[in-house]
Amino acid sequence: MSATKYIFVTGGVSSSLGKGILSASLAKLLQSRGYSVTIQKFDPYINVDPGTLNPYEHGECYVTDDGAETDLDLGHYERFLNIATSQANNVTTGQVYQAVIQKERRGDYLGKTVQVIPHITDEINMRFQKLSKTNMFDIIITEIGGTVGDIESLPYIEALRQLKYEKGSTNCLVIHLTYIPFLKGAGELKTKPTQHSVKTLLETGVQPEILVCRTEYPISKEMKKKLALFCNVKVDSVIEAIDVSSIYEVPIHIMGENLDKVVLSKLKLPARHEPDMESWKEFLYKLKNYSHTVEIGLVGKYTELPDAYKSINESFIHAGTKNDCKVNVTYIPSESITDDNVKEKLKGLDGVLVAPGFGERGIEGKITAIKYVRENNIPFFGICLGMQCAVIEWARNVLGLNNAHTTEIDQKTQNPVIDLMEHQKDISTKGGTMRLGAYPCELQKKSLAFEIYGQNVIMERHRHRYEFNNRYKDEYEKSGMTPSGINPVSKLVEIVEVKSHPYFIGVQFHPELKSTVDVPHPLFVKFVEAALKHKNPKAAKAMKVEVEA
Ligand code: GLN
């Protein structure tokens, strides 16, 4: 394979412009022209990983197969590209400093003063290139977190300057994602903030080759010329990124602006063939043209911030297209649910998902919601803490173990149906110590789980400390809550289901982390299907007959 090409995406003017989506969209186009591409994110914060961050701070924590707790942008990368990321795809300033300090303690720099330049920048530079060593990728896209001009991102920009100098601009390209605000008073789009942010980049010695301009209104040819002139880029390298209704439209939009062609010509790579985006376009078509809708309630504790449940939301979008249906997700704060209002709170819902989470807040509301949907035959899907709550609810209301709980909340409970594994009991540090990453799970034949997956052994990603307590396994089995998915090595229960219920399944892992546009996750697809059936049993029957005929 010839030398790896590098593309960097920096951000200007404002945060939240969508560097992750831009990176994923460009990668998708290059992938669909036959290039193998990966994306990595460099985050300028000092946390070693986002695992210990409250979701309110940084949105959901995304977990890779190899057990890294990472930024949620990696979720976009996987959903767009349908290839798994890894530990190496997310680097933080905390990791960089930790590695340099460890080397210093080991004596690797003996005699030298350890400094930001060159030691920190060398470490960053090495990590920029790390994935090239796998020989798996033609192109590596690196998203630099934060906004140009931030103090924290300076070492990254300096490392980028060095790499660009070393490799040359045909091997190392910078795309600057910027914002063109519309000033209502003046009735005009304004280029000035972009001029300033490019100037800031130039002060650090980096000339971006391409500008991608987020805007609410179309950018005229004249404006593109002006931006090109002030920012030292070619007019065809000023790319409009107008607001679109779905993130999945971005690849198609930037393809219309020829971003992929411009990138390949600057990297001196052959265009090969036009991007093969047929299946993507079909997905987009289905996204907008559906025959049904279903109402799903998402019961969770971070409901004010949709980013906390990013992957779950996206999984519903994928699953909806498979069911010719739009999934309307209503967020229900679990804290607000009580015995008295549960009926009202869950009114009109065709299915209820109880979300993952940590800590005591809202847990009783989750348990109350589960009791209601179980007794009223409403489709239920519990993920991680959601599954654990289903197990607690069953213990209390079916097995009659009134005081059953998880030891995460009640360490002294007489019936710890959810408990820590022995080896977790001695762990006192919080960072990176949960059960993380992909584990196998064996499915029981003739179970709902087996019907959903259509295979014996599955691999799913985990992120939790507490587990189903196997001491109670027989009692559950006998009373009708079946442990239908078991880890073949540790024998931990990974899936429970209630066979007498139309659709009731709880999973200890996080299926939402593996749903992609190309392969929507079967657990979400089937849950939406069950919700559709619940909404309209007759239509669902007719649909089934049609499919079978
Ligand atoms: N708090 C639970 C545990 O640690 C569940 C975690 C989760 O939902 N991701 O086991």
XYZ file of C-alpha atoms and ligand atoms in Angstrom:
559
model
C 0.000 0.000 0.000
C 1.320 3.468 -0.857
C 1.955 6.053 1.852
C -0.996 7.028 4.014
C -2.565 10.388 3.267
C -3.662 12.632 6.122
C -6.611 14.987 6.256
C -7.095 17.250 9.269
C -10.344 18.959 10.159
C -10.062 22.060 12.331
C -12.883 24.270 13.566
C -13.205 28.033 13.460
C -15.492 30.786 14.804
C -17.689 28.582 16.978
C -17.932 25.158 18.510
C -20.708 22.709 17.593
C -20.412 23.284 13.849
C -20.298 19.553 13.199
C -16.648 18.651 12.590
C -17.554 15.050 13.443
C -20.349 14.894 10.889
C -18.212 16.622 8.259
C -15.356 14.171 8.861
C -17.727 11.193 8.732
C -19.429 12.494 5.580
C -16.183 13.097 3.724
C -14.909 9.698 4.831
C -18.118 8.119 3.530
C -17.631 9.679 0.085
C -13.991 8.617 -0.100
C -14.932 5.132 1.083
C -17.618 4.929 -1.578
C -14.960 5.712 -4.191
C -13.087 2.626 -3.035
C -10.607 4.107 -0.552
C -10.152 2.660 2.910
C -10.563 5.464 5.383
C -10.586 5.840 9.137
C -11.332 8.834 11.324
C -9.803 9.755 14.642
C -10.584 12.452 17.135
C -8.074 14.421 19.196
C -9.701 16.091 22.185
C -7.950 18.931 23.984
C -9.300 18.248 27.472
C -7.198 16.876 30.314
C -9.456 13.973 31.279
C -7.744 10.768 30.163
C -11.016 9.693 28.602
C -14.630 10.883 28.771
C -15.577 7.794 30.839
C -15.750 9.691 34.101
C -17.543 12.714 32.627
C -21.155 13.382 33.443
C -23.193 13.111 30.197
C -24.323 16.712 30.805
C -20.714 17.777 30.234
C -19.958 15.993 27.019
C -22.928 13.911 25.895
C -22.874 10.143 25.724
C -19.710 8.137 26.237
C -19.136 5.874 23.244
C -17.441 2.507 23.774
C -15.342 0.684 21.176
C -14.947 -3.080 20.685
C -11.565 -2.957 22.396
C -13.063 -1.290 25.438
C -12.074 2.366 25.041
C -14.437 4.951 26.496
C -14.490 7.651 23.858
C -16.055 10.794 22.477
C -19.501 10.469 20.918
C -18.159 11.548 17.522
C -16.704 8.048 17.164
C -20.307 6.878 17.061
C -20.882 9.014 13.973
C -17.748 7.602 12.372
C -18.983 4.038 12.866
C -22.568 4.769 11.871
C -21.462 6.396 8.613
C -18.605 4.078 7.645
C -19.865 0.809 9.101
C -16.373 -0.065 10.314
C -15.330 -0.404 13.918
C -13.086 2.162 15.596
C -10.635 1.398 18.376
C -8.701 2.803 21.307
C -6.326 4.564 18.903
C -9.158 6.543 17.275
C -9.624 8.861 20.246
C -6.760 10.686 21.910
C -7.045 13.267 24.670
C -4.568 15.724 26.115
C -4.811 13.685 29.330
C -3.551 10.580 27.515
C -0.755 12.498 25.821
C 0.513 14.028 29.060
C 0.111 10.750 30.940
C 2.296 8.978 28.358
C 4.958 11.709 28.375
C 5.067 11.820 32.176
C 5.365 8.032 32.344
C 8.302 8.184 29.917
C 9.902 10.911 31.990
C 9.537 8.817 35.185
C 10.987 5.806 33.412
C 13.998 7.891 32.513
C 13.464 7.931 28.750
C 14.381 11.615 28.504
C 17.192 11.441 31.025
C 19.149 14.662 31.144
C 16.573 16.615 29.141
C 14.041 19.214 30.234
C 10.656 17.844 29.191
C 8.690 20.503 27.314
C 5.519 21.053 25.298
C 7.676 21.393 22.195
C 9.109 18.930 21.273
C 7.999 16.265 23.774
C 4.240 16.793 23.873
C 4.077 17.630 20.170
C 6.193 14.552 19.303
C 3.806 12.375 21.283
C 0.834 13.930 19.453
C 2.579 13.524 16.119
C 3.273 9.860 16.805
C -0.402 9.361 17.644
C -1.544 11.248 14.516
C 0.257 8.537 12.532
C -0.349 5.512 14.735
C -3.180 3.992 12.689
C -1.046 4.122 9.530
C 1.089 1.370 11.095
C -1.828 -1.050 10.711
C -1.450 -0.720 6.917
C -5.211 -0.838 6.727
C -5.956 2.692 5.600
C -5.266 4.800 2.517
C -6.492 7.918 4.239
C -6.665 8.966 7.895
C -8.967 11.845 8.749
C -8.161 13.554 12.053
C -10.669 15.790 13.750
C -9.061 18.280 16.118
C -11.529 19.058 18.913
C -12.243 22.599 20.047
C -11.942 25.829 18.086
C -8.808 27.338 16.572
C -7.435 29.949 18.947
C -8.230 27.946 22.099
C -5.212 27.725 24.395
C -5.723 23.974 24.853
C -5.598 23.098 21.183
C -2.323 24.923 20.470
C -0.057 21.848 20.885
C -2.231 19.947 18.409
C -2.067 22.711 15.821
C 1.716 22.938 16.310
C 2.063 19.154 15.865
C -0.080 19.439 12.747
C 2.154 22.212 11.395
C 5.179 19.986 11.869
C 3.547 16.971 10.210
C 2.382 19.083 7.271
C 5.874 20.477 6.826
C 7.361 17.004 6.960
C 4.850 15.333 4.608
C 4.007 18.202 2.250
C 0.537 19.360 1.326
C -0.091 16.554 -1.191
C 0.105 14.117 1.716
C -1.312 16.224 4.486
C -4.299 18.438 3.929
C -6.132 20.826 6.251
C -9.855 21.476 6.012
C -11.095 24.353 8.125
C -14.754 24.148 9.094
C -16.062 27.615 9.733
C -19.279 29.533 10.220
C -20.764 32.253 8.040
C -23.308 34.079 10.207
C -26.328 35.840 8.766
C -26.827 39.271 10.273
C -30.510 40.007 10.303
C -30.040 43.755 10.688
C -27.778 43.951 7.664
C -29.688 41.245 5.805
C -26.340 39.713 4.856
C -24.060 36.748 5.366
C -20.754 37.847 6.881
C -17.308 36.483 6.063
C -15.314 38.473 8.613
C -15.295 35.890 11.456
C -13.937 33.339 8.972
C -11.219 35.701 7.809
C -10.176 36.116 11.426
C -10.186 32.451 12.258
C -8.087 31.619 9.191
C -5.741 34.419 10.246
C -5.419 32.767 13.658
C -4.521 29.480 11.962
C -1.981 31.273 9.786
C -0.345 32.796 12.863
C 0.417 29.257 13.997
C 1.916 28.472 10.606
C -0.946 26.431 9.168
C -2.569 27.360 5.873
C -5.845 25.461 5.361
C -6.297 24.240 1.788
C -10.085 23.932 1.986
C -12.771 25.959 3.741
C -16.073 24.318 4.568
C -18.614 26.975 5.451
C -21.566 26.223 7.694
C -24.392 28.551 6.799
C -28.133 28.956 7.095
C -28.403 30.476 3.605
C -26.769 29.643 0.259
C -23.361 31.213 -0.310
C -23.078 33.097 -3.602
C -20.226 32.671 -6.069
C -19.159 36.237 -5.218
C -18.941 35.415 -1.559
C -16.922 32.289 -2.302
C -14.520 34.433 -4.334
C -14.189 36.875 -1.462
C -13.503 34.089 1.046
C -10.980 32.549 -1.344
C -9.169 35.840 -1.787
C -8.953 36.688 1.906
C -8.084 33.203 3.066
C -5.556 32.136 0.376
C -7.589 29.256 -0.966
C -8.877 28.397 -4.454
C -12.506 29.286 -5.195
C -13.377 25.636 -5.826
C -12.018 24.879 -2.364
C -14.647 27.008 -0.662
C -17.371 24.517 0.111
C -20.851 25.435 1.240
C -22.308 23.353 4.093
C -25.843 24.608 4.375
C -28.057 23.496 7.288
C -29.906 20.300 6.410
C -32.732 18.499 8.170
C -30.805 15.279 8.810
C -27.118 14.658 9.434
C -27.364 11.812 6.913
C -27.914 14.342 4.111
C -24.527 15.941 4.634
C -22.547 13.453 2.467
C -24.913 14.067 -0.445
C -24.731 17.822 -0.009
C -20.953 18.034 0.127
C -20.748 15.659 -2.828
C -22.804 18.250 -4.745
C -20.131 20.779 -3.767
C -17.398 18.411 -5.039
C -15.589 18.242 -1.706
C -14.440 14.663 -2.346
C -13.094 15.565 -5.819
C -11.239 18.611 -4.526
C -9.728 16.573 -1.675
C -8.540 13.785 -3.984
C -7.029 16.181 -6.497
C -5.135 18.016 -3.742
C -3.862 14.714 -2.359
C -2.930 13.659 -5.909
C -5.051 10.549 -5.613
C -7.044 9.220 -8.596
C -10.785 9.885 -8.403
C -11.360 6.193 -9.389
C -15.125 6.100 -9.923
C -18.014 8.301 -8.878
C -19.052 7.680 -5.247
C -21.363 4.698 -5.037
C -24.012 6.215 -2.786
C -27.037 4.284 -4.059
C -27.828 2.437 -0.827
C -27.227 5.632 1.152
C -29.699 7.509 -1.059
C -32.203 4.711 -0.635
C -31.823 5.057 3.137
C -32.413 8.814 2.841
C -35.463 8.219 0.681
C -36.922 5.871 3.288
C -36.122 8.362 6.008
C -38.383 10.907 4.354
C -41.014 8.667 2.804
C -42.670 6.420 5.358
C -46.134 4.937 5.711
C -46.336 4.627 9.496
C -45.328 6.366 12.702
C -44.775 4.943 16.177
C -44.455 6.642 19.515
C -41.618 5.429 21.707
C -41.013 6.677 25.237
C -37.403 6.930 26.336
C -37.341 6.805 30.112
C -34.049 8.147 31.388
C -32.407 10.596 33.718
C -30.544 12.822 31.257
C -33.610 13.601 29.157
C -32.960 17.359 28.912
C -29.905 16.644 26.789
C -30.547 14.475 23.720
C -26.764 14.093 23.178
C -26.729 11.888 26.284
C -28.668 9.287 24.297
C -27.154 10.000 20.883
C -26.598 6.409 19.784
C -30.051 5.294 20.953
C -31.639 8.082 18.935
C -29.668 7.264 15.826
C -30.461 3.554 16.231
C -34.166 4.413 16.171
C -33.658 6.401 12.972
C -31.938 3.402 11.355
C -34.566 0.963 12.656
C -37.431 3.189 11.468
C -36.271 3.022 7.844
C -36.292 -0.783 8.038
C -39.922 -0.694 9.197
C -41.209 1.883 6.697
C -41.892 4.019 9.699
C -40.942 7.189 11.510
C -40.070 6.689 15.156
C -41.093 9.609 17.347
C -39.081 9.464 20.540
C -40.526 11.207 23.593
C -38.139 11.783 26.484
C -39.607 11.044 29.870
C -37.564 12.029 32.932
C -37.598 8.936 35.122
C -37.640 11.051 38.272
C -41.065 12.378 37.330
C -42.711 8.930 37.191
C -44.710 7.747 40.200
C -47.319 5.045 40.855
C -49.995 7.695 40.626
C -49.016 9.256 37.323
C -47.389 6.393 35.420
C -50.495 5.699 33.343
C -50.710 9.340 32.322
C -46.949 9.623 31.671
C -46.875 6.591 29.372
C -50.169 7.337 27.654
C -50.229 6.872 23.886
C -46.862 5.138 23.727
C -46.403 2.098 21.502
C -43.205 1.032 23.207
C -41.007 2.037 26.138
C -37.226 1.967 26.273
C -35.627 2.283 29.680
C -32.220 3.828 29.243
C -28.744 3.113 30.631
C -27.536 5.183 33.558
C -25.702 5.408 36.835
C -26.671 6.257 40.390
C -29.832 6.547 42.409
C -31.627 9.489 40.834
C -34.723 8.390 38.931
C -34.262 4.668 39.454
C -37.608 4.098 41.208
C -39.376 5.877 38.320
C -37.744 3.451 35.908
C -38.917 0.488 37.969
C -42.464 1.899 38.136
C -42.533 2.398 34.355
C -41.382 -1.187 33.810
C -44.081 -2.582 36.088
C -46.678 -0.664 34.106
C -45.520 -1.784 30.654
C -45.079 -5.365 31.803
C -48.584 -5.542 33.247
C -50.142 -3.727 30.318
C -48.436 -5.668 27.521
C -46.664 -2.613 26.097
C -43.430 -3.494 24.229
C -40.418 -3.000 26.480
C -36.724 -2.704 25.753
C -34.276 -2.228 28.637
C -30.653 -1.343 28.069
C -28.003 -1.884 30.747
C -29.441 -0.114 33.814
C -32.799 -0.528 32.039
C -32.319 -4.296 32.072
C -31.160 -4.217 35.683
C -34.316 -2.307 36.649
C -36.438 -4.935 34.879
C -34.728 -7.606 36.965
C -35.373 -5.639 40.180
C -38.996 -5.005 39.230
C -39.547 -8.723 38.608
C -37.994 -9.623 41.943
C -40.166 -7.169 43.846
C -43.474 -7.705 42.089
C -43.369 -11.265 40.785
C -40.983 -13.106 43.108
C -42.289 -11.181 46.093
C -38.821 -10.086 47.239
C -40.014 -6.652 48.343
C -36.624 -5.326 49.294
C -34.774 -6.509 46.171
C -32.354 -3.970 44.747
C -29.045 -3.418 43.052
C -26.096 -2.978 45.391
C -25.179 0.095 43.330
C -28.005 1.852 45.223
C -28.555 -0.233 48.350
C -25.424 -1.984 49.532
C -27.228 -3.671 52.388
C -30.242 -5.038 50.510
C -31.257 -8.535 51.584
C -31.906 -9.457 47.977
C -29.086 -8.131 45.804
C -30.500 -9.368 42.483
C -28.035 -7.053 40.756
C -24.604 -7.111 42.342
C -20.918 -6.483 41.785
C -18.817 -9.346 40.458
C -16.259 -10.601 42.966
C -13.281 -9.103 41.139
C -14.985 -5.684 40.947
C -15.297 -5.522 44.729
C -11.664 -4.564 45.275
C -11.589 -1.832 42.656
C -11.552 1.649 44.130
C -10.591 3.854 41.164
C -13.295 4.982 38.783
C -11.527 5.605 35.440
C -11.586 2.734 32.928
C -12.433 0.054 35.498
C -15.900 -1.057 34.386
C -16.610 -4.137 32.266
C -15.806 -2.478 28.946
C -15.826 -3.480 25.296
C -17.070 -6.441 23.301
C -17.913 -9.766 24.925
C -19.514 -12.868 23.422
C -23.003 -13.943 24.377
C -24.631 -17.291 23.657
C -28.327 -17.232 22.862
C -30.845 -19.766 24.017
C -32.610 -21.530 21.139
C -36.342 -20.813 20.931
C -35.936 -17.456 22.635
C -36.962 -14.006 21.470
C -33.270 -13.078 21.469
C -32.456 -15.933 19.093
C -35.365 -15.005 16.854
C -34.142 -11.402 16.743
C -30.486 -12.124 15.989
C -30.916 -15.344 14.001
C -27.602 -16.687 15.272
C -26.133 -18.596 18.213
C -23.344 -16.378 19.396
C -23.294 -12.592 19.246
C -20.696 -9.989 20.241
C -21.924 -6.870 21.982
C -20.274 -3.970 23.798
C -20.485 -3.432 27.527
C -20.015 -0.553 29.932
C -21.138 -1.319 33.466
C -19.946 -2.554 36.834
C -22.979 -4.430 38.154
C -24.383 -7.752 36.945
C -27.357 -10.070 37.238
C -26.760 -12.115 40.379
C -26.622 -15.764 39.314
C -27.718 -16.901 42.772
C -31.267 -16.019 41.689
C -31.077 -17.445 38.182
C -33.283 -20.518 38.761
C -35.972 -18.504 40.496
C -36.193 -16.162 37.513
C -36.223 -18.995 35.024
C -39.014 -20.832 36.851
C -41.166 -17.756 37.342
C -41.097 -16.738 33.659
C -38.281 -14.233 33.246
C -35.822 -16.178 31.127
C -32.092 -15.493 31.062
C -31.842 -16.072 27.303
C -28.328 -14.760 26.636
C -25.336 -15.972 28.647
C -21.655 -15.119 28.424
C -20.099 -18.508 27.567
C -16.950 -17.814 29.592
C -18.046 -15.942 32.721
C -21.621 -17.350 32.671
C -22.947 -13.852 33.323
C -26.536 -13.217 32.263
C -26.539 -10.737 29.379
C -30.189 -10.904 28.246
C -33.492 -11.467 30.036
C -36.918 -11.792 28.464
C -40.485 -12.523 29.487
C -41.959 -15.050 27.123
C -45.561 -14.534 28.184
C -45.367 -10.840 27.245
C -45.810 -9.697 23.613
C -42.341 -8.099 23.639
C -40.226 -7.714 26.766
C -36.457 -7.839 26.554
C -33.614 -6.398 28.604
C -29.962 -6.479 27.632
C -26.944 -5.879 29.842
C -24.883 -4.603 26.888
C -25.283 -1.560 24.639
C -26.685 -2.568 21.237
C -27.079 1.102 20.291
C -23.302 1.309 19.861
C -23.387 -1.081 16.930
C -26.280 0.192 14.826
C -25.194 1.715 11.508
C -26.894 3.096 8.401
C -25.851 -0.020 6.467
C -26.739 -2.459 9.249
C -29.439 -1.199 11.628
C -29.312 -3.135 14.881
C -31.787 -6.062 14.957
C -32.816 -5.338 18.562
C -33.979 -1.865 17.546
C -35.524 -3.079 14.282
C -37.586 -5.717 16.101
C -38.544 -3.383 18.932
C -39.911 -0.855 16.432
C -41.707 -3.698 14.662
C -43.253 -4.762 17.984
C -44.298 -1.160 18.663
C -45.956 -1.013 15.241
C -47.829 -4.220 16.020
C -48.907 -2.804 19.348
C -50.180 0.321 17.677
C -52.110 -1.444 15.009
C -52.378 -5.199 15.485
C -54.591 -5.683 12.433
C -52.348 -3.779 10.041
C -49.319 -5.613 11.406
C -51.013 -8.942 10.745
C -51.844 -7.895 7.193
C -48.264 -6.685 6.663
C -46.915 -10.031 7.835
C -49.176 -11.961 5.488
C -48.058 -9.754 2.640
C -44.402 -10.389 3.442
C -44.939 -14.109 3.769
C -47.008 -14.391 0.578
N -24.959 1.637 36.667
C -25.063 0.323 36.108
C -23.762 -0.455 36.261
O -22.720 0.114 36.418
C -25.501 0.370 34.671
C -24.555 1.053 33.756
C -25.137 1.453 32.433
O -26.362 1.558 32.290
N -24.291 1.721 31.451
O -23.767 -1.645 36.201
